[in-house]
Amino acid sequence: DALPICPSVTSELRRVGPWELLDELGHGGNSTVYRARVAAQGELLALKVLDTHKIQSERYARFVHEVRVLEDLRDFPGVLPLRDAELPERPSRRSPAWLAMPIATPLDQALSGASVGNVVSAIRSIAETLSRLKKEHGIGHRDIKPGNPFELDSQYLVGDFGLVALPDA
């Protein structure tokens, strides 16, 4: 089934690597997240693409750092899993840096209208993940806000690792 391409997706950005960009899911300080798919496979994923005007700055280093952390945490329970990534040596408009993850619902949307018990359960789950990340890997997530934890398949997951603090950094 063909999904409409979002008007904000420019003609030059309708494809990123093997990905066809379908519509915009969100935008942050460094990147834009799109609903995307590899045409041959058809699976829909969230594709986070570093904004092209950020490629020659510390923000590219932060993006690389995020991908490396997610690669290390690939099987860690409670973390939104990385599916794929591309970190070009010299990112450009034609060859941007990107990472792919499952499409998940931001916590603020997932808990909209939820009971107090469900909210407490979600926060407890996220807090336990953050505690395990610190205890087992020395990772401190420095950017927890309502749009960064996610709900996926009835699980609450932590995402957006661009600002994590590591023991050696």
Coordinates of N, CA, C and O in Angstrom, one line a residue:
D1 N 0.8 -1.2 0.0 CA 0.0 0.0 0.0 C 0.9 1.3 0.0 O 1.7 1.4 0.8
A2 N 0.5 2.1 -0.9 CA 1.3 3.4 -1.0 C 0.8 4.4 0.0 O -0.4 4.6 0.1
L3 N 1.7 4.9 0.7 CA 1.4 6.0 1.6 C 1.8 7.3 1.0 O 2.7 7.4 0.2
P4 N 1.0 8.4 1.3 CA 1.4 9.7 0.7 C 2.7 10.2 1.2 O 3.0 10.0 2.4
I5 N 3.4 10.8 0.3 CA 4.6 11.5 0.8 C 4.3 12.8 1.3 O 3.5 13.6 0.7
C6 N 4.8 13.1 2.5 CA 4.5 14.3 3.2 C 5.0 15.5 2.4 O 6.1 15.5 1.8
P7 N 4.2 16.6 2.3 CA 4.7 17.8 1.5 C 6.0 18.3 2.0 O 6.7 19.0 1.3
S8 N 6.3 18.1 3.3 CA 7.6 18.7 3.8 C 8.8 17.9 3.4 O 9.9 18.3 3.6
V9 N 8.6 16.7 2.8 CA 9.7 15.9 2.3 C 10.0 16.4 0.9 O 9.2 16.3 0.0
T10 N 11.2 17.1 0.7 CA 11.5 17.7 -0.5 C 11.8 16.6 -1.6 O 12.1 15.4 -1.2
S11 N 11.8 16.9 -2.8 CA 12.0 16.0 -3.9 C 13.4 15.4 -3.8 O 13.6 14.2 -4.0
E12 N 14.4 16.1 -3.3 CA 15.7 15.6 -3.2 C 15.9 14.7 -2.0 O 16.8 14.0 -1.9
L13 N 15.0 14.8 -1.1 CA 15.0 14.0 0.1 C 14.0 12.9 0.2 O 13.6 12.5 1.2
R14 N 13.4 12.5 -0.9 CA 12.4 11.4 -0.9 C 13.1 10.1 -0.7 O 12.4 9.1 -0.4
R15 N 14.4 10.0 -0.9 CA 15.2 8.8 -0.7 C 16.4 9.1 0.1 O 17.1 10.1 -0.2
V16 N 16.7 8.3 1.1 CA 17.9 8.4 1.8 C 18.5 7.0 1.8 O 17.9 6.1 2.4
G17 N 19.6 6.8 1.1 CA 20.2 5.5 1.0 C 19.1 4.6 0.4 O 18.5 4.9 -0.6
P18 N 18.9 3.4 1.0 CA 17.9 2.5 0.5 C 16.4 2.9 0.9 O 15.5 2.2 0.5
W19 N 16.3 3.9 1.7 CA 15.0 4.3 2.3 C 14.2 5.2 1.5 O 14.7 6.2 0.9
E20 N 12.9 4.9 1.4 CA 11.9 5.8 0.8 C 11.2 6.6 2.0 O 10.7 5.9 2.8
L21 N 11.3 7.9 2.0 CA 10.7 8.7 3.1 C 9.3 8.9 2.7 O 8.9 9.3 1.6
L22 N 8.4 8.6 3.7 CA 7.0 8.6 3.5 C 6.3 9.9 4.1 O 5.5 10.5 3.4
D23 N 6.6 10.1 5.3 CA 6.1 11.3 6.0 C 7.0 11.6 7.2 O 7.7 10.8 7.6
E24 N 6.8 12.8 7.7 CA 7.6 13.3 8.8 C 6.9 12.9 10.1 O 5.7 13.1 10.3
L25 N 7.7 12.3 11.1 CA 7.1 11.9 12.4 C 7.5 12.9 13.4 O 6.7 13.1 14.4
G26 N 8.6 13.6 13.3 CA 9.0 14.6 14.3 C 10.3 15.3 13.9 O 10.9 14.9 12.9
H27 N 10.6 16.3 14.6 CA 11.8 17.1 14.3 C 12.4 17.6 15.7 O 11.6 18.0 16.5
G28 N 13.7 17.4 15.8 CA 14.4 17.9 17.0 C 15.4 18.9 16.6 O 15.4 19.4 15.5
G29 N 16.3 19.2 17.6 CA 17.3 20.2 17.4 C 18.4 19.8 16.3 O 19.0 20.7 15.8
N30 N 18.6 18.5 16.1 CA 19.6 18.0 15.2 C 19.1 17.2 14.0 O 19.9 17.1 13.1
S31 N 18.0 16.6 14.1 CA 17.5 15.7 13.1 C 16.0 15.8 12.9 O 15.3 16.4 13.7
T32 N 15.6 15.1 11.8 CA 14.2 14.9 11.5 C 14.0 13.4 11.4 O 14.8 12.7 10.9
V33 N 12.9 13.0 12.0 CA 12.5 11.6 12.0 C 11.4 11.4 11.0 O 10.4 12.1 11.0
Y34 N 11.6 10.4 10.1 CA 10.6 10.1 9.1 C 10.0 8.7 9.2 O 10.8 7.8 9.7
R35 N 8.8 8.5 8.8 CA 8.3 7.1 8.6 C 8.9 6.8 7.2 O 8.8 7.5 6.2
A36 N 9.6 5.6 7.2 CA 10.3 5.3 5.9 C 10.2 3.7 5.7 O 9.9 3.0 6.7
R37 N 10.6 3.3 4.5 CA 10.7 1.9 4.3 C 11.7 1.7 3.2 O 12.0 2.5 2.3
V38 N 12.2 0.5 3.2 CA 13.1 0.0 2.1 C 12.1 -0.6 1.1 O 11.3 -1.5 1.4
A39 N 12.1 0.0 -0.1 CA 11.0 -0.3 -1.1 C 10.9 -1.8 -1.3 O 9.7 -2.4 -1.3
A40 N 11.9 -2.6 -1.4 CA 11.9 -4.0 -1.6 C 11.3 -4.8 -0.5 O 10.7 -5.8 -0.7
Q41 N 11.4 -4.3 0.8 CA 11.0 -5.0 1.9 C 9.6 -4.6 2.4 O 8.9 -5.4 2.9
G42 N 9.3 -3.3 2.4 CA 8.0 -2.8 2.8 C 7.9 -2.6 4.2 O 6.9 -2.0 4.6
E43 N 8.8 -3.0 5.1 CA 8.6 -2.8 6.6 C 8.8 -1.3 6.9 O 9.7 -0.7 6.4
L44 N 7.9 -0.8 7.6 CA 7.9 0.6 8.0 C 8.8 0.8 9.3 O 8.6 0.1 10.3
L45 N 9.7 1.7 9.2 CA 10.6 2.1 10.4 C 10.7 3.6 10.5 O 10.3 4.3 9.6
A46 N 11.1 4.0 11.7 CA 11.4 5.4 11.9 C 12.9 5.7 11.5 O 13.8 5.0 12.0
L47 N 13.1 6.6 10.6 CA 14.4 6.9 10.1 C 14.8 8.3 10.6 O 14.2 9.3 10.2
K48 N 15.8 8.3 11.5 CA 16.3 9.6 12.0 C 17.4 10.1 11.1 O 18.4 9.4 11.0
V49 N 17.2 11.2 10.5 CA 18.2 11.7 9.5 C 18.8 13.0 10.1 O 18.1 14.0 10.4
L50 N 20.1 13.1 10.2 CA 20.8 14.3 10.7 C 20.6 15.4 9.7 O 20.7 15.2 8.5
D51 N 20.1 16.5 10.2 CA 19.9 17.7 9.4 C 21.2 18.0 8.6 O 22.3 18.1 9.2
T52 N 21.1 18.3 7.3 CA 22.3 18.5 6.5 C 23.1 19.7 6.9 O 24.3 19.7 6.8
H53 N 22.5 20.7 7.6 CA 23.3 21.9 8.0 C 24.0 21.6 9.3 O 24.8 22.4 9.8
K54 N 23.9 20.4 9.9 CA 24.6 20.0 11.1 C 25.8 19.1 10.9 O 26.4 18.7 11.8
I55 N 26.0 18.8 9.6 CA 27.0 17.7 9.3 C 28.5 18.1 9.6 O 29.3 17.3 9.8
Q56 N 28.8 19.4 9.7 CA 30.2 19.8 9.9 C 30.3 20.4 11.3 O 31.2 21.3 11.5
S57 N 29.6 19.9 12.2 CA 29.7 20.4 13.6 C 29.8 19.4 14.6 O 29.8 18.2 14.3
E58 N 29.8 19.8 15.9 CA 29.8 18.8 17.0 C 28.6 18.0 17.0 O 28.5 16.9 17.6
R59 N 27.5 18.4 16.3 CA 26.3 17.7 16.3 C 26.4 16.4 15.5 O 25.8 15.4 15.8
Y60 N 27.3 16.4 14.5 CA 27.6 15.1 13.8 C 28.3 14.1 14.8 O 28.0 12.9 14.8
A61 N 29.2 14.6 15.5 CA 29.9 13.8 16.5 C 28.9 13.2 17.5 O 29.0 12.1 17.9
R62 N 28.0 14.0 17.9 CA 26.9 13.6 18.9 C 26.1 12.5 18.2 O 25.7 11.5 18.9
F63 N 25.8 12.7 16.9 CA 25.0 11.7 16.2 C 25.7 10.4 16.1 O 25.2 9.3 16.4
V64 N 27.0 10.4 15.8 CA 27.8 9.2 15.8 C 27.9 8.6 17.1 O 27.8 7.3 17.3
H65 N 28.0 9.4 18.2 CA 28.1 8.9 19.5 C 26.8 8.1 19.9 O 26.8 7.0 20.4
E66 N 25.6 8.7 19.5 CA 24.3 8.1 19.7 C 24.3 6.7 19.0 O 23.8 5.7 19.6
V67 N 24.7 6.6 17.8 CA 24.7 5.3 17.1 C 25.5 4.3 17.8 O 25.2 3.2 17.9
R68 N 26.7 4.7 18.2 CA 27.7 3.8 18.8 C 27.1 3.3 20.2 O 27.2 2.1 20.5
V69 N 26.4 4.2 20.9 CA 25.8 3.7 22.2 C 24.7 2.8 21.9 O 24.6 1.7 22.5
L70 N 23.9 3.1 20.9 CA 22.8 2.2 20.5 C 23.2 0.8 20.0 O 22.6 -0.2 20.3
E71 N 24.4 0.8 19.3 CA 24.9 -0.5 18.9 C 25.4 -1.3 20.1 O 25.1 -2.5 20.1
D72 N 26.0 -0.6 21.0 CA 26.4 -1.4 22.3 C 25.2 -1.9 23.1 O 25.3 -2.9 23.8
L73 N 24.1 -1.2 23.0 CA 22.9 -1.5 23.8 C 21.9 -2.3 22.9 O 20.7 -2.4 23.3
R74 N 22.3 -2.8 21.8 CA 21.3 -3.4 20.8 C 20.3 -4.4 21.5 O 19.2 -4.4 21.1
D75 N 20.8 -5.2 22.4 CA 19.9 -6.2 23.0 C 19.5 -5.8 24.5 O 19.0 -6.7 25.2
F76 N 19.7 -4.6 24.9 CA 19.4 -4.2 26.3 C 17.9 -4.0 26.5 O 17.3 -3.2 25.8
P77 N 17.3 -4.7 27.4 CA 15.9 -4.6 27.6 C 15.5 -3.1 28.1 O 16.2 -2.6 28.9
G78 N 14.5 -2.6 27.5 CA 14.0 -1.3 27.9 C 14.6 -0.2 27.0 O 14.3 1.0 27.2
V79 N 15.4 -0.5 26.0 CA 16.0 0.5 25.1 C 15.4 0.3 23.7 O 15.3 -0.8 23.2
L80 N 14.9 1.4 23.1 CA 14.4 1.3 21.7 C 15.5 0.8 20.8 O 16.6 1.4 20.7
P81 N 15.3 -0.3 20.2 CA 16.4 -1.0 19.4 C 16.7 -0.3 18.1 O 15.9 0.1 17.4
L82 N 18.0 -0.3 17.9 CA 18.6 0.2 16.6 C 18.5 -0.9 15.6 O 18.8 -2.1 15.9
R83 N 17.9 -0.6 14.4 CA 17.8 -1.6 13.4 C 18.9 -1.5 12.4 O 19.4 -2.5 11.9
D84 N 19.3 -0.3 12.1 CA 20.4 -0.1 11.0 C 20.8 1.4 11.2 O 20.2 2.2 11.8
A85 N 22.0 1.7 10.6 CA 22.5 3.0 10.6 C 23.5 3.2 9.5 O 24.1 2.2 9.0
E86 N 23.7 4.4 9.1 CA 24.7 4.8 8.1 C 25.4 6.0 8.6 O 24.8 7.1 8.9
L87 N 26.7 5.9 8.8 CA 27.5 7.1 9.3 C 28.6 7.3 8.2 O 29.8 6.9 8.4
P88 N 28.3 8.1 7.2 CA 29.3 8.3 6.2 C 30.5 9.1 6.7 O 30.4 9.9 7.6
E89 N 31.7 8.8 6.2 CA 32.9 9.5 6.6 C 32.8 11.0 6.4 O 33.2 11.8 7.2
R90 N 32.2 11.3 5.2 CA 31.9 12.7 4.9 C 30.4 12.8 4.6 O 30.0 12.8 3.4
P91 N 29.6 13.0 5.6 CA 28.1 13.1 5.3 C 27.9 14.4 4.4 O 28.6 15.4 4.5
S92 N 26.8 14.3 3.6 CA 26.5 15.4 2.7 C 25.0 15.3 2.5 O 24.3 14.4 3.0
R93 N 24.5 16.3 1.7 CA 23.0 16.2 1.4 C 22.7 15.0 0.6 O 21.6 14.4 0.8
R94 N 23.6 14.5 -0.2 CA 23.3 13.3 -1.0 C 23.5 12.0 -0.2 O 23.0 11.0 -0.5
S95 N 24.4 12.1 0.8 CA 24.7 10.9 1.6 C 24.7 11.3 3.1 O 25.7 11.4 3.8
P96 N 23.5 11.5 3.7 CA 23.4 12.0 5.1 C 23.6 10.8 6.1 O 23.5 9.6 5.7
A97 N 23.9 11.2 7.3 CA 23.9 10.2 8.4 C 22.5 9.9 8.8 O 21.7 10.8 8.9
W98 N 22.2 8.6 9.1 CA 20.9 8.2 9.5 C 20.9 7.0 10.4 O 21.9 6.3 10.5
L99 N 19.9 6.8 11.2 CA 19.7 5.6 11.9 C 18.2 5.2 11.8 O 17.3 6.0 11.7
A100 N 18.0 3.9 11.9 CA 16.6 3.3 11.7 C 16.2 2.6 13.0 O 17.0 1.8 13.5
M101 N 15.0 2.8 13.4 CA 14.5 2.2 14.6 C 13.0 1.8 14.4 O 12.4 2.4 13.4
P102 N 12.4 1.0 15.2 CA 11.0 0.7 15.0 C 10.2 2.0 15.3 O 10.6 2.9 16.0
I103 N 9.1 2.1 14.7 CA 8.2 3.2 14.9 C 7.5 3.0 16.3 O 6.8 2.0 16.4
A104 N 7.7 3.9 17.2 CA 7.2 3.8 18.5 C 6.4 5.1 18.8 O 6.6 6.1 18.2
T105 N 5.5 5.0 19.8 CA 4.7 6.2 20.2 C 5.4 6.9 21.4 O 5.8 6.3 22.4
P106 N 5.7 8.2 21.2 CA 6.3 9.0 22.3 C 5.4 8.8 23.6 O 4.2 8.8 23.5
L107 N 6.1 8.8 24.7 CA 5.4 8.6 26.0 C 4.2 9.6 26.2 O 3.2 9.2 26.7
D108 N 4.5 10.8 25.9 CA 3.4 11.8 26.2 C 2.1 11.5 25.4 O 1.0 11.7 25.9
Q109 N 2.3 10.9 24.2 CA 1.1 10.5 23.4 C 0.5 9.2 23.9 O -0.7 9.0 24.0
A110 N 1.4 8.3 24.2 CA 1.0 6.9 24.7 C 0.2 7.0 26.0 O -0.7 6.2 26.2
L111 N 0.5 7.9 26.8 CA -0.1 8.0 28.1 C -1.3 9.1 28.2 O -1.8 9.3 29.2
S112 N -1.5 9.7 27.1 CA -2.6 10.7 27.0 C -3.9 10.0 27.4 O -4.3 9.1 26.7
G113 N -4.5 10.5 28.4 CA -5.8 9.9 28.9 C -5.7 8.6 29.7 O -6.7 8.0 30.1
A114 N -4.4 8.2 30.0 CA -4.2 7.0 30.8 C -4.6 7.2 32.2 O -4.5 8.3 32.7
S115 N -4.8 6.1 32.9 CA -5.1 6.1 34.3 C -3.8 6.4 35.1 O -2.7 6.2 34.6
V116 N -4.0 6.9 36.3 CA -2.8 7.2 37.2 C -2.0 5.9 37.3 O -0.8 6.0 37.3
G117 N -2.6 4.8 37.5 CA -1.9 3.5 37.7 C -1.0 3.2 36.5 O 0.1 2.8 36.6
N118 N -1.6 3.4 35.3 CA -0.8 3.2 34.1 C 0.4 4.2 33.9 O 1.5 3.8 33.5
V119 N 0.2 5.4 34.3 CA 1.2 6.4 34.3 C 2.4 6.0 35.2 O 3.5 6.0 34.9
V120 N 2.0 5.6 36.4 CA 3.0 5.2 37.4 C 3.7 4.0 37.0 O 5.0 3.9 37.1
S121 N 3.0 3.0 36.4 CA 3.7 1.8 35.9 C 4.7 2.1 34.8 O 5.8 1.6 34.7
A122 N 4.3 3.1 33.9 CA 5.2 3.5 32.8 C 6.5 4.1 33.3 O 7.6 3.8 32.9
I123 N 6.3 5.1 34.3 CA 7.4 5.8 34.8 C 8.3 4.8 35.6 O 9.5 4.9 35.5
R124 N 7.7 3.9 36.3 CA 8.5 2.9 37.0 C 9.4 2.1 36.1 O 10.6 1.9 36.3
S125 N 8.8 1.6 35.0 CA 9.5 0.8 34.0 C 10.7 1.6 33.4 O 11.8 1.1 33.3
I126 N 10.4 2.9 33.1 CA 11.5 3.7 32.5 C 12.6 4.0 33.5 O 13.8 3.9 33.2
A127 N 12.2 4.2 34.8 CA 13.2 4.5 35.8 C 14.0 3.2 36.1 O 15.2 3.3 36.3
E128 N 13.4 2.1 36.0 CA 14.2 0.8 36.2 C 15.2 0.6 35.0 O 16.3 0.2 35.3
T129 N 14.8 1.0 33.8 CA 15.7 0.9 32.7 C 16.9 1.9 32.9 O 18.0 1.5 32.7
L130 N 16.6 3.1 33.3 CA 17.6 4.1 33.5 C 18.6 3.7 34.6 O 19.8 3.9 34.5
S131 N 18.0 3.1 35.6 CA 18.8 2.6 36.7 C 19.8 1.5 36.3 O 21.0 1.5 36.6
R132 N 19.2 0.5 35.5 CA 20.1 -0.6 35.0 C 21.1 -0.1 34.0 O 22.3 -0.6 34.0
L133 N 20.8 0.9 33.2 CA 21.8 1.5 32.3 C 23.0 2.1 33.1 O 24.1 1.9 32.7
K134 N 22.7 2.8 34.2 CA 23.7 3.4 35.0 C 24.5 2.3 35.7 O 25.8 2.4 35.7
K135 N 23.8 1.4 36.3 CA 24.5 0.3 37.1 C 25.3 -0.6 36.2 O 26.5 -0.9 36.5
E136 N 24.8 -1.1 35.1 CA 25.4 -2.1 34.3 C 26.4 -1.5 33.2 O 27.3 -2.2 32.8
H137 N 26.2 -0.3 32.8 CA 27.0 0.3 31.7 C 27.6 1.7 32.0 O 28.3 2.3 31.2
G138 N 27.2 2.2 33.2 CA 27.7 3.6 33.6 C 27.1 4.7 32.7 O 27.6 5.8 32.7
I139 N 26.0 4.4 32.1 CA 25.4 5.4 31.2 C 24.3 6.2 31.9 O 23.4 5.6 32.6
G140 N 24.5 7.5 31.8 CA 23.5 8.4 32.4 C 22.8 9.1 31.3 O 23.4 9.9 30.5
H141 N 21.5 8.9 31.1 CA 20.7 9.6 30.1 C 20.4 11.0 30.5 O 19.8 11.2 31.6
R142 N 20.8 12.0 29.8 CA 20.7 13.4 30.2 C 19.6 14.2 29.5 O 19.5 15.4 29.6
D143 N 18.7 13.5 28.8 CA 17.7 14.2 28.0 C 16.3 13.5 28.1 O 15.6 13.3 27.1
I144 N 16.0 13.1 29.3 CA 14.6 12.5 29.5 C 13.6 13.6 29.6 O 13.7 14.6 30.4
K145 N 12.7 13.5 28.7 CA 11.5 14.5 28.6 C 10.4 13.7 28.1 O 10.5 12.6 27.6
P146 N 9.1 14.2 28.1 CA 8.0 13.4 27.7 C 8.0 12.8 26.3 O 7.4 11.7 26.1
G147 N 8.8 13.4 25.4 CA 8.8 12.8 24.0 C 9.9 11.8 23.8 O 10.0 11.3 22.7
N148 N 10.8 11.6 24.7 CA 11.9 10.7 24.5 C 11.7 9.2 24.9 O 12.1 8.3 24.2
P149 N 11.1 9.0 26.1 CA 10.7 7.6 26.3 C 9.5 7.2 25.3 O 8.8 8.1 24.9
F150 N 9.4 5.9 25.0 CA 8.4 5.5 24.0 C 7.7 4.3 24.5 O 8.1 3.6 25.4
E151 N 6.5 4.0 23.9 CA 5.8 2.8 24.1 C 5.8 2.1 22.7 O 5.6 2.6 21.7
L152 N 6.1 0.8 22.8 CA 6.2 -0.1 21.6 C 5.8 -1.5 22.1 O 6.4 -2.0 23.0
D153 N 4.7 -2.0 21.4 CA 4.2 -3.3 21.8 C 4.0 -3.5 23.2 O 4.4 -4.5 23.9
S154 N 3.3 -2.5 23.8 CA 3.0 -2.5 25.3 C 4.2 -2.5 26.2 O 4.1 -2.9 27.4
Q155 N 5.3 -2.1 25.7 CA 6.5 -1.9 26.6 C 6.9 -0.5 26.5 O 6.8 0.2 25.5
Y156 N 7.5 0.0 27.6 CA 8.0 1.3 27.7 C 9.5 1.3 27.5 O 10.2 0.5 28.2
L157 N 10.0 2.1 26.6 CA 11.4 2.0 26.2 C 12.0 3.4 26.2 O 11.4 4.4 26.0
V158 N 13.3 3.5 26.5 CA 14.1 4.7 26.5 C 14.7 4.9 25.1 O 15.2 3.9 24.5
G159 N 14.7 6.1 24.5 CA 15.3 6.4 23.2 C 16.0 7.7 23.3 O 16.2 8.3 24.4
D160 N 16.5 8.1 22.2 CA 17.2 9.4 22.0 C 18.4 9.4 22.9 O 18.4 10.1 24.0
F161 N 19.5 8.8 22.5 CA 20.7 8.7 23.3 C 21.8 9.7 22.8 O 23.0 9.5 23.0
G162 N 21.4 10.8 22.2 CA 22.3 11.8 21.7 C 23.0 12.6 22.8 O 24.1 13.1 22.6
L163 N 22.5 12.6 24.0 CA 23.1 13.4 25.1 C 23.5 12.5 26.3 O 23.5 13.0 27.4
V164 N 23.7 11.2 26.1 CA 24.0 10.4 27.3 C 25.4 10.7 27.8 O 26.3 11.1 27.0
A165 N 25.6 10.5 29.1 CA 26.9 10.6 29.7 C 27.5 9.2 29.9 O 26.8 8.3 30.4
L166 N 28.7 9.0 29.4 CA 29.4 7.7 29.6 C 30.5 7.9 30.6 O 31.0 8.9 30.8
P167 N 30.9 6.7 31.2 CA 31.9 6.8 32.2 C 33.3 7.3 31.7 O 34.0 8.0 32.4
D168 N 33.6 7.1 30.4 CA 34.8 7.5 29.9 C 34.8 8.8 29.0 O 35.7 9.1 28.3
A169 N 33.6 9.5 29.1 CA 33.5 10.7 28.3 C 33.1 11.9 29.1 O 32.6 11.7 30.2

